[in-house]
CSV table of C-alpha atoms and ligand atoms in Angstrom, one decimal:
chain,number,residue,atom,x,y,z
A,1,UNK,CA,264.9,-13.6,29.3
A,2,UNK,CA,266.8,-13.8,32.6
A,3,UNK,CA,268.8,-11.5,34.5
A,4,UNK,CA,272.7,-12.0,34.1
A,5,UNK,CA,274.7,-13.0,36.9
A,6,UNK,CA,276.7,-9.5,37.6
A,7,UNK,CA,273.2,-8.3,39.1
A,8,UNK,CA,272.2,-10.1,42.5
A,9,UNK,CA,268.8,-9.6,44.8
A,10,UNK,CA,268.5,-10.3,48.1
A,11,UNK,CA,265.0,-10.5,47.9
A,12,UNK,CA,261.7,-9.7,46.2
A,13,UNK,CA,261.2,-6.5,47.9
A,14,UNK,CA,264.7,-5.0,46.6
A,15,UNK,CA,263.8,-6.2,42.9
A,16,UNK,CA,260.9,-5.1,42.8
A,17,UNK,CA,262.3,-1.6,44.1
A,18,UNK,CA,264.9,-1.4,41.3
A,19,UNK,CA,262.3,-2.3,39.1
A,20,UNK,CA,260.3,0.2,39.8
A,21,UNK,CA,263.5,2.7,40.2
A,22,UNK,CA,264.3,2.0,36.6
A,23,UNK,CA,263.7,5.0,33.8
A,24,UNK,CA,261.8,3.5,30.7
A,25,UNK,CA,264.0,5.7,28.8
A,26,UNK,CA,264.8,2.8,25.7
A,27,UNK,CA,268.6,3.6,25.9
A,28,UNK,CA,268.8,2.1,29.6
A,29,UNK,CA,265.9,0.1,28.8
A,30,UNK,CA,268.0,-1.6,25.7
A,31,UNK,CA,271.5,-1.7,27.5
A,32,UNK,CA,270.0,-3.6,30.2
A,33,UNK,CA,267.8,-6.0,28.1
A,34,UNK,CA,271.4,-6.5,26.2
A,35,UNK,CA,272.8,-8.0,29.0
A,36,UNK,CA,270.3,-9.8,30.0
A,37,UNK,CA,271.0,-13.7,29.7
A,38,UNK,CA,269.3,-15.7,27.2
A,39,UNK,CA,269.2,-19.8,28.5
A,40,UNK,CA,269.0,-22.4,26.0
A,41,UNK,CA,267.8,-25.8,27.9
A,42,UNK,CA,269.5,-28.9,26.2
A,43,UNK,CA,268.2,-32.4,25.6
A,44,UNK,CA,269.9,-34.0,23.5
A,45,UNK,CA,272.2,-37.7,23.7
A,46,UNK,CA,275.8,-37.4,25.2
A,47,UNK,CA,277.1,-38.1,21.6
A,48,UNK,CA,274.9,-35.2,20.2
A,49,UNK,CA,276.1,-32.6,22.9
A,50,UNK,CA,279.6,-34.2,22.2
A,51,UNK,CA,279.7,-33.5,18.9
A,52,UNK,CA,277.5,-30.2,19.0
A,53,UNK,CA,278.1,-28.3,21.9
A,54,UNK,CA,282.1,-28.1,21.3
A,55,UNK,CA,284.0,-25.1,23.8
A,56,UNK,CA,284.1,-22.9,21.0
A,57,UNK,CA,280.1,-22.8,21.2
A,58,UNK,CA,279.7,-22.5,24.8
A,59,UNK,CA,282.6,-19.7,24.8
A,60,UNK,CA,281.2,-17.6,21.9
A,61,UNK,CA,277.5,-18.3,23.8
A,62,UNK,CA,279.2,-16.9,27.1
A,63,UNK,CA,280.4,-13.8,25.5
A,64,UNK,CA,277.4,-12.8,24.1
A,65,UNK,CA,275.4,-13.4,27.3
A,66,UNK,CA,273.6,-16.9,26.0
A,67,UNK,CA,273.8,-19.9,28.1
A,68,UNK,CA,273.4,-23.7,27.5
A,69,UNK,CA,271.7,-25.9,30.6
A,70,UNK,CA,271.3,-29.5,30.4
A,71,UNK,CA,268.1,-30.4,30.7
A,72,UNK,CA,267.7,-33.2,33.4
A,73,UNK,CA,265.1,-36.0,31.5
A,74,UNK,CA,264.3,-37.7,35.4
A,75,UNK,CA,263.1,-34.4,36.1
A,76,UNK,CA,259.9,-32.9,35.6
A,77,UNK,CA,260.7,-30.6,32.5
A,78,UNK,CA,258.1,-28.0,34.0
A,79,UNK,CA,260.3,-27.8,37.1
A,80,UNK,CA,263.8,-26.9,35.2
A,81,UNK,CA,264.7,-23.1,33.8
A,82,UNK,CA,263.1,-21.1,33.1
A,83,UNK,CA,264.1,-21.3,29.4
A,84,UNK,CA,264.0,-19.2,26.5
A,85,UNK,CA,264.8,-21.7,24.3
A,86,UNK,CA,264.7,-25.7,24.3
A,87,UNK,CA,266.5,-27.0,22.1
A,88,UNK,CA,266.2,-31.2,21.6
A,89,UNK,CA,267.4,-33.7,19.4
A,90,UNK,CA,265.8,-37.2,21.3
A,91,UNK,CA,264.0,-39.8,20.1
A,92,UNK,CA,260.7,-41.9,21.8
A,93,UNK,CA,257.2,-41.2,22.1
A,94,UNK,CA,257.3,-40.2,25.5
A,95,UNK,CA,260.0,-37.3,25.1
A,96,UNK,CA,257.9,-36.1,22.5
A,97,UNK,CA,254.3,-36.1,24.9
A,98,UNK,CA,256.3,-34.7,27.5
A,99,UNK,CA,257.8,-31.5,24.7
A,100,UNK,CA,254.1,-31.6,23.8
A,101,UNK,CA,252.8,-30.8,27.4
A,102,UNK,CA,255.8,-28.9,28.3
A,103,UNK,CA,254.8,-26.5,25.2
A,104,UNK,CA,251.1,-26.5,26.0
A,105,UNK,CA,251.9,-24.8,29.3
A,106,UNK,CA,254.8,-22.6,28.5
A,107,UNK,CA,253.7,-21.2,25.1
A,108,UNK,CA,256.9,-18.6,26.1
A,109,UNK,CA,259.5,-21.0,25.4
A,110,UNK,CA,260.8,-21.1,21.7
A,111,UNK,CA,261.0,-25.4,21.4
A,112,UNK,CA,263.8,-26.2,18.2
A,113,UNK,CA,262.2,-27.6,16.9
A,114,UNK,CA,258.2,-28.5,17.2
A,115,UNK,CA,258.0,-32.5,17.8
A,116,UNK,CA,255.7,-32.8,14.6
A,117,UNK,CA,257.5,-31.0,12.5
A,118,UNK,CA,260.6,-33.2,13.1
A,119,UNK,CA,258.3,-36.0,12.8
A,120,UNK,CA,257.1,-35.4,9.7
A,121,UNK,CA,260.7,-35.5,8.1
A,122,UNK,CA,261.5,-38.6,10.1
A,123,UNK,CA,259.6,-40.5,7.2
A,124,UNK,CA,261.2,-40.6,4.6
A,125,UNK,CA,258.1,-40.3,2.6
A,126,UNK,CA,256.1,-37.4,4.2
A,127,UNK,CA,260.1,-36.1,3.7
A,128,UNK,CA,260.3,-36.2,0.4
A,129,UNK,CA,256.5,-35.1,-0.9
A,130,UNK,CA,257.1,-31.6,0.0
A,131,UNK,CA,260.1,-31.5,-1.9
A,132,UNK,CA,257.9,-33.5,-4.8
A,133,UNK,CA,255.1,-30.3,-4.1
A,134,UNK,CA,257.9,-27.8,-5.1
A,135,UNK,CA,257.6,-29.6,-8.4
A,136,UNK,CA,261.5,-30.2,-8.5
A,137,UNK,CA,262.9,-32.9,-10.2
A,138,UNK,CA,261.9,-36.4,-7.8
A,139,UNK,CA,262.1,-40.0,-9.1
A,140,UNK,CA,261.1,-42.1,-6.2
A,141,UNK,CA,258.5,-44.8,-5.6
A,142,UNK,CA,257.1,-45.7,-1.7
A,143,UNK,CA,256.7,-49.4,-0.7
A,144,UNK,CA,255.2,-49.6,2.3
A,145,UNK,CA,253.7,-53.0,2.7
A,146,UNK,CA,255.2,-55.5,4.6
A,147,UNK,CA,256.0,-58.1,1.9
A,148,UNK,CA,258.8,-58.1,-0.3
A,149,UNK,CA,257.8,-60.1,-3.3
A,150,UNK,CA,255.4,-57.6,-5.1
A,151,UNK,CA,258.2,-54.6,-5.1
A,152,UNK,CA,259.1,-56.0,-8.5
A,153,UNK,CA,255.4,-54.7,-9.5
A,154,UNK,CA,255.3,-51.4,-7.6
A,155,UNK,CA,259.0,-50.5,-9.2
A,156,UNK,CA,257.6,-51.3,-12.9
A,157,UNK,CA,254.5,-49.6,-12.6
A,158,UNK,CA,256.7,-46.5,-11.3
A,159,UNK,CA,259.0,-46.0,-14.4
A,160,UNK,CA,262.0,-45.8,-11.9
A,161,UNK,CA,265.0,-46.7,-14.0
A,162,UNK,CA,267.6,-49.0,-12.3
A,163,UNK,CA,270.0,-49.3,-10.6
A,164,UNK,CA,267.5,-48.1,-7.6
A,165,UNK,CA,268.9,-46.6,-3.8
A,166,UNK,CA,266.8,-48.8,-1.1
A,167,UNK,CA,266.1,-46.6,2.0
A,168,UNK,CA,264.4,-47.8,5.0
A,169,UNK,CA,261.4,-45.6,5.7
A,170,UNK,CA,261.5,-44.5,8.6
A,171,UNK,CA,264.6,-42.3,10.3
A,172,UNK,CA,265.1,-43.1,13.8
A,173,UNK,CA,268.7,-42.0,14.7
A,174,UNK,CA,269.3,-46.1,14.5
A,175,UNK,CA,272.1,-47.4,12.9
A,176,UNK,CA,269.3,-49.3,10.7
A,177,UNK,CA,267.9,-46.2,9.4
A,178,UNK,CA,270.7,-45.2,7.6
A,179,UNK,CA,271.4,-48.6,5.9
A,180,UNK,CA,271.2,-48.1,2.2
A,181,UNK,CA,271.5,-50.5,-0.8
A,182,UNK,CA,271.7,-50.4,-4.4
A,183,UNK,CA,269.1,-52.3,-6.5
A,184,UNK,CA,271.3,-53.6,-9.7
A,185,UNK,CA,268.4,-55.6,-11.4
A,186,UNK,CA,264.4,-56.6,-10.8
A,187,UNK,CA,265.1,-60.0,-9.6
A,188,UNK,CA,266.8,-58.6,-6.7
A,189,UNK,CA,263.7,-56.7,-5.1
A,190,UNK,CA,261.9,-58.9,-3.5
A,191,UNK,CA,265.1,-59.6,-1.5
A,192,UNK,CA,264.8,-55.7,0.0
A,193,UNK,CA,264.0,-54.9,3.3
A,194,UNK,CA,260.5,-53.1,3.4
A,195,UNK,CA,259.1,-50.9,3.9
A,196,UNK,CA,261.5,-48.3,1.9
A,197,UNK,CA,261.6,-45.1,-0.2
A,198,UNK,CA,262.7,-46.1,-4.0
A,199,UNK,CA,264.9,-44.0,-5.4
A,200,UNK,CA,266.6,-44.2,-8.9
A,201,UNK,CA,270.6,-43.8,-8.8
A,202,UNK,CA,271.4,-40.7,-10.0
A,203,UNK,CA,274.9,-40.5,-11.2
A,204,UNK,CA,276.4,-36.9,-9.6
A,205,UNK,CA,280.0,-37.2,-9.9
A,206,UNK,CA,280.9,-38.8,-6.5
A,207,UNK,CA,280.0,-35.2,-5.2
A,208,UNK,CA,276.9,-34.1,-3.3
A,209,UNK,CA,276.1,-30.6,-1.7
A,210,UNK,CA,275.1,-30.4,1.9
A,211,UNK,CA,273.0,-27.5,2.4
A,212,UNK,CA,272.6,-26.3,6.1
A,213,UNK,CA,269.7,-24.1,7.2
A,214,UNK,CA,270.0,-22.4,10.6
A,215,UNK,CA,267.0,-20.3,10.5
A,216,UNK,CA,267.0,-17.8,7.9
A,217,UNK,CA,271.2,-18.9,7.6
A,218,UNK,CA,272.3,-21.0,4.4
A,219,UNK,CA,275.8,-22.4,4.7
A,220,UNK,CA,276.5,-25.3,1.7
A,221,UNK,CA,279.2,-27.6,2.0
A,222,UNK,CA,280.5,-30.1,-0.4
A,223,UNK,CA,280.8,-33.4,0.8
A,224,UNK,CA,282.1,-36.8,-1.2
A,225,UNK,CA,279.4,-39.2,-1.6
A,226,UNK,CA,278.7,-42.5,-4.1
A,227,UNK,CA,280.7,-42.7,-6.8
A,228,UNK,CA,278.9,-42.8,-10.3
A,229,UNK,CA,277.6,-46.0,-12.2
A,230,UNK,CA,279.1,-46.6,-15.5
A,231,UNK,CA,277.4,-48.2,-18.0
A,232,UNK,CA,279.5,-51.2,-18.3
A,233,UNK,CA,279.3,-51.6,-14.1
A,234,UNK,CA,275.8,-51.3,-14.6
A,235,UNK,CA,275.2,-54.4,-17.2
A,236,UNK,CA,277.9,-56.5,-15.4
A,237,UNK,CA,276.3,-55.5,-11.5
A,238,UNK,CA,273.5,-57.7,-10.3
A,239,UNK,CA,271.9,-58.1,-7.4
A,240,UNK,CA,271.3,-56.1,-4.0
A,241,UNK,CA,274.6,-54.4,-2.5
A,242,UNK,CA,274.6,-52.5,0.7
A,243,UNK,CA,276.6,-49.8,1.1
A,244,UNK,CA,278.0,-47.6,4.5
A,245,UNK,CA,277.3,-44.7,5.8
A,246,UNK,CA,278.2,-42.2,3.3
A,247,UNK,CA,277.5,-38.5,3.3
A,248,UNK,CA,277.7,-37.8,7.4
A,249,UNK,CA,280.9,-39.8,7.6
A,250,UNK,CA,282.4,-38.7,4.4
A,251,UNK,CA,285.3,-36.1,4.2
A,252,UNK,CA,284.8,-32.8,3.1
A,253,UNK,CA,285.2,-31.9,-0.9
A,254,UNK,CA,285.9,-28.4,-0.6
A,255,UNK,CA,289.1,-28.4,-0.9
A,256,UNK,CA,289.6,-31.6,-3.2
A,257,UNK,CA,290.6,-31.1,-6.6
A,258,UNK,CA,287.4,-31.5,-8.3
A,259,UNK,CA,286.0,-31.2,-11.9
A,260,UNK,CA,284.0,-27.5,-12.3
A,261,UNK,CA,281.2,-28.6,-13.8
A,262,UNK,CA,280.8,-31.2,-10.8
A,263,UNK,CA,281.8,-29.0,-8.1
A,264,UNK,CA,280.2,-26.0,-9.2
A,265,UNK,CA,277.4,-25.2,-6.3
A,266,UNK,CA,273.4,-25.3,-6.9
A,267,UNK,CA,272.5,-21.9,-8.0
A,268,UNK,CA,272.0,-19.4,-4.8
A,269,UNK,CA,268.5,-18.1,-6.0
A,270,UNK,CA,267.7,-22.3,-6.2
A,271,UNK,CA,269.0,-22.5,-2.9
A,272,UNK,CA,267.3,-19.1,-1.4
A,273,UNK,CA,263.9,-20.3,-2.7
A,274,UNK,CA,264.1,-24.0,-1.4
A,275,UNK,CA,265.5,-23.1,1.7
A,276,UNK,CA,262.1,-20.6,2.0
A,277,UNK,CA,259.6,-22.9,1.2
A,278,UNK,CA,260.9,-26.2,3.0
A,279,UNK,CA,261.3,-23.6,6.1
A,280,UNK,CA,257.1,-22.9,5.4
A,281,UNK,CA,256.2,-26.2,4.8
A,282,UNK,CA,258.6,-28.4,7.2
A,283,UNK,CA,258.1,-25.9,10.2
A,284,UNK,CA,261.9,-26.3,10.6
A,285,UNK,CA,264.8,-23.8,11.6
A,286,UNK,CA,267.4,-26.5,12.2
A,287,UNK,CA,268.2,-28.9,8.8
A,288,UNK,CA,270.3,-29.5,6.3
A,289,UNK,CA,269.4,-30.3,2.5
A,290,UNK,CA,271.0,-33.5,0.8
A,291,UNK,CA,271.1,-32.4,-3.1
A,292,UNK,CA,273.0,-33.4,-5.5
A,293,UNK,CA,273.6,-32.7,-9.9
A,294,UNK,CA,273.0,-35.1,-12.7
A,295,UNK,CA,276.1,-35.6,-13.9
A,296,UNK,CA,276.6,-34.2,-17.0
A,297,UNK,CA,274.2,-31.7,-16.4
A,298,UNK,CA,274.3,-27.7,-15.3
A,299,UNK,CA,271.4,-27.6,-13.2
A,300,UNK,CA,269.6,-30.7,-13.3
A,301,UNK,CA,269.0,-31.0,-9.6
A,302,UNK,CA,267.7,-33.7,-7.1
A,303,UNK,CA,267.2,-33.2,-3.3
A,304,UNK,CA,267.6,-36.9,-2.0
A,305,UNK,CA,267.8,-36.4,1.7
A,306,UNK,CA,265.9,-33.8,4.5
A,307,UNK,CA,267.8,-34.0,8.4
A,308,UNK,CA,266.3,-32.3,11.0
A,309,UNK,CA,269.3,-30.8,13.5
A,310,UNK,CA,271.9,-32.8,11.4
A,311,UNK,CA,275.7,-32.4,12.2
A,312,UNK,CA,276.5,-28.5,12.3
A,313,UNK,CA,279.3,-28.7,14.0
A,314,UNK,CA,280.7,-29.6,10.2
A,315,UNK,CA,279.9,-26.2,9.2
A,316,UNK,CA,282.9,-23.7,9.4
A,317,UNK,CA,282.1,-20.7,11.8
A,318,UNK,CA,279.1,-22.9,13.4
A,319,UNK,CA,279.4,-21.5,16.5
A,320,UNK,CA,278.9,-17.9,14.9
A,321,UNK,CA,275.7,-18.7,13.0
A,322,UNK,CA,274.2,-21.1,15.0
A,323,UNK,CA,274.7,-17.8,18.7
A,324,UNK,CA,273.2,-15.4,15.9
A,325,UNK,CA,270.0,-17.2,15.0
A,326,UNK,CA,269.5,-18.1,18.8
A,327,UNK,CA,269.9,-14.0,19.4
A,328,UNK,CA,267.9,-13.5,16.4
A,329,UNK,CA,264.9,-15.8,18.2
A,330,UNK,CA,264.3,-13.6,21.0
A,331,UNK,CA,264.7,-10.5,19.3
A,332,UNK,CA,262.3,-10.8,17.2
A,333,UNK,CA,260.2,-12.1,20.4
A,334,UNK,CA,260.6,-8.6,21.7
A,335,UNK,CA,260.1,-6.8,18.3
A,336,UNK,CA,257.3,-9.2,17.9
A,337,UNK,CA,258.0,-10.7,14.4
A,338,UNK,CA,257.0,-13.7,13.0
A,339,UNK,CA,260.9,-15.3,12.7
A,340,UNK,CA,259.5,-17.5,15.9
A,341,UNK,CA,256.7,-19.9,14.5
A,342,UNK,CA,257.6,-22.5,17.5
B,1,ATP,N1,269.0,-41.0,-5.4
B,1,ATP,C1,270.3,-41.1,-5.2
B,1,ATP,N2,271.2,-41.0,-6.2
B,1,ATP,C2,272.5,-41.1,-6.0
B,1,ATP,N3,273.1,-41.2,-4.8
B,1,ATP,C3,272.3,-41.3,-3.8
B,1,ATP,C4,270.9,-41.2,-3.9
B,1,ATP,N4,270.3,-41.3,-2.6
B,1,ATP,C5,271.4,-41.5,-1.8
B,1,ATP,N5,272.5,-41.5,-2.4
B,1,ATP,C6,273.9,-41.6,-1.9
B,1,ATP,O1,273.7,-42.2,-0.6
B,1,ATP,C7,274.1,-41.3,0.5
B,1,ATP,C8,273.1,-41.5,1.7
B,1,ATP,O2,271.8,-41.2,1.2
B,1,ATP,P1,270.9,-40.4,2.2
B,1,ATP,O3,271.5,-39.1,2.6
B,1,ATP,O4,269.5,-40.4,1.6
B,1,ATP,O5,270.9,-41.4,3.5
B,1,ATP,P2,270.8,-41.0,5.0
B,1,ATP,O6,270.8,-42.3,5.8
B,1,ATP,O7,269.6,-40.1,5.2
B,1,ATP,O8,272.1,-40.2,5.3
B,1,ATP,P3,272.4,-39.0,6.3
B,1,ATP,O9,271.2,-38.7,7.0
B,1,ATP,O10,273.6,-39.4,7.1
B,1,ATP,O11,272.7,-37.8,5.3
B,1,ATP,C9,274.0,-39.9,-0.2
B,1,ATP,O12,274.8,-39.0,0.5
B,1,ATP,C10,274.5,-40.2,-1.6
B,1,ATP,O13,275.9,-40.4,-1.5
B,2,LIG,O1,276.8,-34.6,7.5
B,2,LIG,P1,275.4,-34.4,8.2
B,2,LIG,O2,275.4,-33.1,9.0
B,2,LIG,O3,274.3,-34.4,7.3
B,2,LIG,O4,275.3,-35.7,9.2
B,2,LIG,C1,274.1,-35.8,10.0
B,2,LIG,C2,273.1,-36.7,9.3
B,2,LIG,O5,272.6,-36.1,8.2
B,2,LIG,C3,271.9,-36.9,10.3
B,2,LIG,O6,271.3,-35.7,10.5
B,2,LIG,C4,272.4,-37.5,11.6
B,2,LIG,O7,271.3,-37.6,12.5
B,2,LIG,P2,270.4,-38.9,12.5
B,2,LIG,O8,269.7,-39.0,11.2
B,2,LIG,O9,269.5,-38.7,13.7
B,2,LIG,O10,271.4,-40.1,12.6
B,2,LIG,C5,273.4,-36.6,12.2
B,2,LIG,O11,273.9,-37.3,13.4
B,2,LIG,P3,274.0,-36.5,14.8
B,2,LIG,O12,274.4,-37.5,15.7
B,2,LIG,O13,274.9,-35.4,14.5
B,2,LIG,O14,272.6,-36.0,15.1
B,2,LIG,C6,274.6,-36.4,11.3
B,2,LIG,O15,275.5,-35.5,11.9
B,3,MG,MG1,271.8,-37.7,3.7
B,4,MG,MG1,269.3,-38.4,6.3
């Protein structure tokens, strides 16, 4: 924690002299620790602090004594702060050696998140097992060879049902990461782009639910996404057709005029208990939850997407939740609870 700015030393000798001079009694003890400032060190890309780290943020930060310093990536990471916090959203192999040594040697320093655990949901298969271990509903197959032509194979022997969402693999931030296609019939598979995550279409009435985790914070959001399948569309559709960017982009739905039993939100206690257990097994505090109904269905549920520090500037009151669960970090630092796994 460091000191805020109101109180100034001239040197060593006079701090240490008002440290000494200071009563443990907890009331002055707690005051002061209140005002104390708590620095979050940034890296992230210009177009994630853009989007993230809005005025309103950094104002509501001010006021409650937390600041936001860039950190400097030419720099040594060891020689900027000290932090309480670093919070990161970069990609590359040698941000994450450098996060790696940087936590090694300042085991102090709450890192959002820890470089594996992002990792592990940058695959889209290691992503979607430990929803597949909660034993909720999951209909996808993996191809990860190289070659196309046996896909045909690996999508029979799955029982997927067409039509089929083809995802790249692996998440990278890249525009090619998030280029999706629909699968119409078998002969189109071996025209995919490998390797992928097969996943069947689930119609969900053009509707999905964005669910937001900001530690132990859950904030859901509807959000338009793919329009269902018809029957007929499907026996007159062939072939591979790739669609845009969807969910991110799309416009909120939660103020459209929607049908109940498609707008109707997952079940909290659903939500409660998934949020818990992808927090335990992920080893995240920052994500959002892609999951969306069977149309036609009350509570047929399918999670179809995990993103690590996804776009939370979209959630109303961000700035609120997202200054609380920093607090809520270093509190529980003091108080010594287990909220800070990093
Ligand atoms: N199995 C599925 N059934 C029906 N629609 C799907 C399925 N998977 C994806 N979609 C549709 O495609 C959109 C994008 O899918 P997904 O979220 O997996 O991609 P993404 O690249 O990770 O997107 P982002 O990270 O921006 O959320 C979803 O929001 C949804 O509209
Ligand atoms: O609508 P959301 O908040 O889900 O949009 C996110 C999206 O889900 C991904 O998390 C994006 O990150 P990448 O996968 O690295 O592209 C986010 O982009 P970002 O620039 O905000 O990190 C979207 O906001
Ligand atoms: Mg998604
Ligand atoms: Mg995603």
């Amino acid at each position: 924690m460091r000191l805020n700015g109101e109180i100034s030393y001239r040197n060593e000798e006079e701090e240490n002299e008002r440290l000494c001079s200071i009563d443990i009694d907890d009331e002055k003890f707690s005051k002061e620790e209140e005002r104390r400032k708590l620095v979050v060190g940034y890296a992230l890309t210009s177009k994630k602090t853009k989007s993230f780290l809005q005025p309103k943020l950094e104002g509501l930060a001010r006021n409650k004594g937390i600041s936001f310093v860039p950190i400097d990536q030419n720099r040594p990471l060891s020689d900027q702060g000290p932090f309480d916090i670093v919070l990161h959203k970069l990609s590359g192999k040698e941000w994450r050696r450098v996060l790696e040594d940087y936590r090694q040697n300042h085991p102090e320093v709450t890192v959002l998140d820890p470089p594996d655990a992002i990792q592990h949901v940058y695959n889209r298969q290691s992503m979607l097992q430990d929803v597949a271990d909660l034993n909720l509903s999951n209909s996808y197959a993996i191809y990860n060879e190289k070659d196309p032509l046996s896909i045909p194979d690996v999508v029979a022997n799955s029982g997927l049902k067409l039509p089929l969402v083809a995802k790249p693999l692996v998440v990278d931030g890249s525009a090619k990461s998030h280029e999706l296609s629909l699968a119409f019939d078998n002969c189109c598979l071996s025209k995919l782009d490998p390797p992928l995550v097969l996943q069947e279409f689930v119609n969900h009435g053009g509707v999905l639910f964005k669910v937001y985790i900001v530690g132990e914070a859950i904030k859901v959001v509807r959000r338009f996404s793919l329009p269902d399948v018809s029957k007929r569309e499907l026996l007159n559709s062939t072939g591979v057709l790739q669609f845009p960017r969807v969910s991110c982009a799309a416009a909120s739905a939660d103020n459209a005029d929607l049908d109940p039993a498609v707008a109707e939100l997952p079940p909290r206690p659903l939500l409660e208990k998934l949020a818990k257990e992808l927090r335990r097994r992920l080893g995240l505090r920052l994500f959002n939850i892609d999951i969306i109904r069977e149309h036609g269905t009350r509570d047929q549920f399918y999670v179809i997407d995990i993103n690590y520090f996804p776009g939370l500037a979209k959630v109303p009151e961000y700035e609120h939740i997202f200054t609380d669960f920093l607090l809520s970090l270093v509190q529980s630092k003091y108080i010594g609870h287990p909220a800070d796994n990093s």
